[in-house]
Short mmCIF file of C-alpha atoms in Angstrom, two decimals:
data_model
loop_
_atom_site.label_atom_id
_atom_site.label_comp_id
_atom_site.label_asym_id
_atom_site.label_seq_id
_atom_site.Cartn_x
_atom_site.Cartn_y
_atom_site.Cartn_z
CA MET O 169 0.00 0.00 0.00
CA SER O 170 1.13 3.57 -0.70
CA ASP O 171 3.10 5.54 1.87
CA PHE O 172 0.72 8.47 1.37
CA THR O 173 -1.75 9.21 4.17
CA LEU O 174 -5.29 7.90 3.82
CA THR O 175 -6.55 11.45 3.37
CA ARG O 176 -4.29 12.00 0.38
CA ARG O 177 -5.16 8.61 -1.08
CA LEU O 178 -8.86 9.41 -0.76
CA ALA O 179 -8.33 12.79 -2.42
CA ALA O 180 -6.60 11.04 -5.32
CA GLU O 181 -9.47 8.57 -5.67
CA ALA O 182 -12.11 11.30 -5.55
CA VAL O 183 -10.42 13.60 -8.04
CA GLY O 184 -9.45 10.75 -10.35
CA THR O 185 -12.96 9.31 -10.42
CA ALA O 186 -14.46 12.76 -11.00
CA ILE O 187 -12.20 13.35 -13.99
CA LEU O 188 -12.90 9.86 -15.33
CA VAL O 189 -16.68 10.26 -15.15
CA GLY O 190 -16.49 13.83 -16.42
CA THR O 191 -14.65 12.48 -19.44
CA VAL O 192 -17.12 9.65 -20.02
CA VAL O 193 -20.18 11.90 -19.80
CA GLY O 194 -18.63 14.97 -21.44
CA SER O 195 -17.21 13.10 -24.41
CA GLY O 196 -20.58 11.42 -24.88
CA ILE O 197 -22.29 14.79 -25.02
CA MET O 198 -19.68 16.19 -27.39
CA GLY O 199 -19.77 13.06 -29.55
CA VAL O 200 -23.52 13.28 -30.05
CA ALA O 201 -23.30 16.99 -30.83
CA LEU O 202 -20.71 16.41 -33.56
CA ALA O 203 -21.84 13.06 -34.97
CA SER O 204 -24.94 14.28 -36.83
CA GLY O 205 -27.01 11.37 -35.58
CA ASN O 206 -24.40 8.68 -36.24
CA ASP O 207 -24.23 6.68 -33.00
CA ALA O 208 -21.13 4.78 -34.14
CA VAL O 209 -19.19 8.04 -34.51
CA ALA O 210 -20.47 9.28 -31.14
CA LEU O 211 -19.43 6.01 -29.49
CA LEU O 212 -16.00 6.18 -31.13
CA GLY O 213 -15.40 9.64 -29.69
CA ASN O 214 -16.62 8.47 -26.29
CA THR O 215 -14.33 5.43 -26.50
CA ILE O 216 -11.14 7.24 -27.43
CA ALA O 217 -11.55 9.88 -24.73
CA THR O 218 -12.27 7.33 -22.00
CA GLY O 219 -9.40 5.00 -22.87
CA ALA O 220 -6.96 7.90 -23.15
CA ILE O 221 -7.89 9.54 -19.84
CA LEU O 222 -7.63 6.23 -18.00
CA VAL O 223 -3.98 5.85 -19.02
CA VAL O 224 -3.18 9.36 -17.82
CA LEU O 225 -5.13 9.10 -14.56
CA ILE O 226 -3.50 5.81 -13.59
CA MET O 227 -0.06 7.20 -14.30
CA VAL O 228 -0.78 10.36 -12.27
CA PHE O 229 -2.58 8.89 -9.27
CA GLY O 230 -1.30 5.31 -9.24
CA PRO O 231 1.69 6.13 -7.02
CA VAL O 232 -0.63 7.82 -4.51
CA SER O 233 -3.73 5.65 -4.12
CA GLY O 234 -3.22 2.77 -6.53
CA ALA O 235 -5.61 4.54 -8.95
CA HIS O 236 -8.60 2.28 -8.38
CA PHE O 237 -11.34 4.82 -9.31
CA ASN O 238 -13.61 1.78 -9.19
CA PRO O 239 -15.33 -0.04 -6.29
CA ALA O 240 -14.97 -3.34 -8.15
CA VAL O 241 -11.19 -2.89 -8.20
CA THR O 242 -11.18 -1.87 -4.54
CA PHE O 243 -13.33 -4.90 -3.72
CA ALA O 244 -10.85 -7.15 -5.51
CA PHE O 245 -7.91 -5.73 -3.58
CA TRP O 246 -9.85 -6.13 -0.34
CA LEU O 247 -10.48 -9.79 -1.19
CA LYS O 248 -6.73 -10.13 -1.75
CA ARG O 249 -6.15 -8.48 1.65
CA ASP O 250 -4.13 -5.72 0.02
CA ILE O 251 -6.35 -3.02 1.56
CA THR O 252 -8.13 -2.92 4.92
CA LEU O 253 -11.91 -2.99 5.12
CA ALA O 254 -12.02 0.51 6.59
CA ALA O 255 -9.85 1.94 3.84
CA ALA O 256 -11.78 0.03 1.17
CA LEU O 257 -15.10 1.43 2.37
CA ALA O 258 -13.64 4.93 2.44
CA TYR O 259 -12.35 4.44 -1.12
CA VAL O 260 -15.81 3.40 -2.30
CA VAL O 261 -17.50 6.40 -0.69
CA VAL O 262 -15.18 8.92 -2.33
CA GLN O 263 -15.27 7.08 -5.67
CA VAL O 264 -19.06 7.32 -5.78
CA ALA O 265 -19.01 10.94 -4.63
CA GLY O 266 -16.31 11.81 -7.15
CA GLY O 267 -18.29 10.17 -9.93
CA LEU O 268 -21.38 12.20 -9.11
CA VAL O 269 -19.32 15.40 -9.09
CA GLY O 270 -17.86 14.43 -12.47
CA THR O 271 -21.33 14.03 -13.95
CA GLY O 272 -22.42 17.40 -12.60
CA LEU O 273 -19.31 19.12 -13.95
CA ALA O 274 -19.87 17.62 -17.40
CA HIS O 275 -23.44 18.93 -17.40
CA ALA O 276 -22.24 22.36 -16.28
CA MET O 277 -19.65 22.54 -19.09
CA PHE O 278 -22.32 21.87 -21.71
CA GLU O 279 -24.99 24.08 -20.09
CA LEU O 280 -27.30 21.23 -19.16
CA ASP O 281 -29.33 20.69 -16.02
CA ILE O 282 -26.86 19.70 -13.32
CA ILE O 283 -29.08 16.99 -11.82
CA GLN O 284 -30.79 14.58 -14.19
CA ALA O 285 -32.17 11.05 -14.15
CA SER O 286 -31.33 8.83 -17.10
CA THR O 287 -34.04 7.23 -19.22
CA HIS O 288 -31.56 5.10 -21.20
CA VAL O 289 -32.65 1.47 -20.78
CA ARG O 290 -29.79 -0.98 -20.29
CA ALA O 291 -31.37 -4.18 -19.02
CA GLY O 292 -31.55 -7.93 -19.49
CA PRO O 293 -29.26 -10.97 -19.27
CA PRO O 294 -27.22 -10.14 -22.42
CA GLN O 295 -26.20 -6.76 -20.96
CA TRP O 296 -25.52 -8.27 -17.53
CA LEU O 297 -23.30 -10.87 -19.19
CA GLY O 298 -21.55 -8.03 -21.02
CA GLU O 299 -20.85 -6.31 -17.70
CA PHE O 300 -19.54 -9.52 -16.16
CA LEU O 301 -17.16 -10.08 -19.07
CA ALA O 302 -16.06 -6.45 -19.26
CA THR O 303 -15.28 -6.33 -15.54
CA PHE O 304 -13.51 -9.70 -15.58
CA ALA O 305 -11.34 -8.49 -18.47
CA LEU O 306 -10.56 -5.27 -16.61
CA LEU O 307 -9.52 -7.13 -13.45
CA ALA O 308 -7.51 -9.58 -15.55
CA SER O 309 -5.49 -6.70 -16.98
CA ILE O 310 -4.70 -5.52 -13.45
CA LEU O 311 -4.24 -8.75 -11.48
CA ALA O 312 -2.14 -10.55 -14.06
CA LEU O 313 0.11 -7.60 -14.86
CA LEU O 314 0.72 -6.90 -11.18
CA LYS O 315 2.57 -10.23 -11.23
CA THR O 316 4.37 -9.77 -14.51
CA ARG O 317 4.56 -6.19 -15.86
CA PRO O 318 3.12 -3.63 -13.40
CA GLU O 319 4.50 -0.73 -15.43
CA ALA O 320 2.16 -1.73 -18.27
CA ILE O 321 -1.05 -1.52 -16.22
CA PRO O 322 -2.03 2.04 -17.24
CA TYR O 323 -1.89 1.13 -20.92
CA ALA O 324 -3.59 -2.23 -20.45
CA VAL O 325 -6.49 -0.73 -18.51
CA GLY O 326 -6.99 2.01 -21.08
CA LEU O 327 -6.92 -0.52 -23.89
CA VAL O 328 -9.23 -3.06 -22.24
CA ILE O 329 -11.87 -0.38 -21.66
CA THR O 330 -11.41 0.96 -25.18
CA ALA O 331 -11.98 -2.52 -26.57
CA GLY O 332 -14.83 -3.17 -24.14
CA TYR O 333 -16.86 -0.25 -25.47
CA TRP O 334 -17.09 -2.16 -28.74
CA TRP O 335 -17.05 -5.88 -27.98
CA THR O 336 -19.49 -5.97 -25.05
CA SER O 337 -23.25 -5.56 -25.27
CA SER O 338 -23.21 -3.14 -22.33
CA THR O 339 -20.39 -0.92 -23.71
CA SER O 340 -18.23 -1.85 -20.73
CA PHE O 341 -19.19 0.22 -17.69
CA ALA O 342 -17.14 -2.24 -15.56
CA ASN O 343 -17.29 0.12 -12.57
CA PRO O 344 -20.01 0.55 -9.91
CA ALA O 345 -19.11 4.19 -9.20
CA VAL O 346 -19.27 5.05 -12.89
CA THR O 347 -22.54 3.12 -13.19
CA ILE O 348 -24.13 5.10 -10.35
CA ALA O 349 -22.86 8.40 -11.73
CA ARG O 350 -24.18 7.63 -15.21
CA ALA O 351 -27.66 7.08 -13.77
CA PHE O 352 -27.71 10.83 -13.15
CA THR O 353 -27.20 11.89 -16.76
CA ASP O 354 -29.92 11.69 -19.38
CA THR O 355 -27.35 11.88 -22.15
CA PHE O 356 -25.55 9.42 -24.43
CA ALA O 357 -23.67 7.83 -21.50
CA GLY O 358 -26.68 7.37 -19.24
CA ILE O 359 -28.20 4.28 -17.64
CA ARG O 360 -31.72 4.15 -16.22
CA PRO O 361 -31.61 4.06 -12.37
CA ASP O 362 -33.70 0.86 -12.36
CA ASP O 363 -30.93 -0.89 -14.31
CA VAL O 364 -28.05 0.06 -12.00
CA GLY O 365 -28.44 -2.75 -9.43
CA PRO O 366 -28.01 -5.71 -11.80
CA PHE O 367 -25.04 -4.00 -13.47
CA ILE O 368 -23.29 -3.56 -10.13
CA ALA O 369 -24.08 -7.15 -9.11
CA ALA O 370 -22.53 -8.45 -12.34
CA GLN O 371 -19.46 -6.24 -11.83
CA LEU O 372 -18.84 -7.42 -8.25
CA ILE O 373 -19.37 -11.09 -9.14
CA ALA O 374 -16.86 -10.66 -11.97
CA ALA O 375 -14.34 -9.03 -9.63
CA ALA O 376 -14.59 -11.90 -7.15
CA SER O 377 -14.32 -14.42 -9.98
CA ALA O 378 -11.21 -12.74 -11.34
CA VAL O 379 -9.54 -12.73 -7.92
CA GLY O 380 -10.24 -16.45 -7.53
CA PHE O 381 -9.10 -17.31 -11.03
CA PHE O 382 -5.80 -15.43 -10.87
CA ALA O 383 -5.06 -16.66 -7.35
CA TRP O 384 -5.30 -20.17 -8.80
CA MET O 385 -3.41 -19.23 -11.97
CA TYR O 386 -0.40 -17.84 -10.14
CA LYS O 387 -0.49 -20.14 -7.13
CA GLN O 388 2.94 -21.33 -6.08
CA ARG O 389 3.48 -25.04 -6.73
#
């Protein structure tokens, strides 16, 4: 765990998650505005911005807090006993709060209502499966590379989310804090509040599954 105080680690998690969500929501708004009704172009803009900012954020805040920005990642590290329960819960609180701030800031930049509720339906087993697979792939990129090439994690995470926007049915939320924050934007990136619970359940199950799988994979003989 980082030598930084918990307060500084929490600040890093809050600011990092706010910037991440602001990028996700803001690039979605900008993409729609510039795409002339072409959802593929809007999604491409959303994808590039999200993948790029993840690389930068992990490089900036990784040395401070570990750059989780994601309760599923924090949950995985708690399962591995790499973070205490108290610290993990504090991480989750500031991640969710930071995500909500990021959504509000994106709305403010584009002169939209600060507080919104999404009407974008994202429901059903195919989307839940997509979230499971997206989150498993994300945790795989972290847990495996921690053992082999930790310096590559920022690039791997950015790339796995970039790919996930296109190969998963859910467009790869893979993050409970981001999922909650996106319930408060009725824009391209939104998710209906009623659909948040199953997404988060799929994400946490995937995180636990990834921890178990990679513990077995790298178990000492």
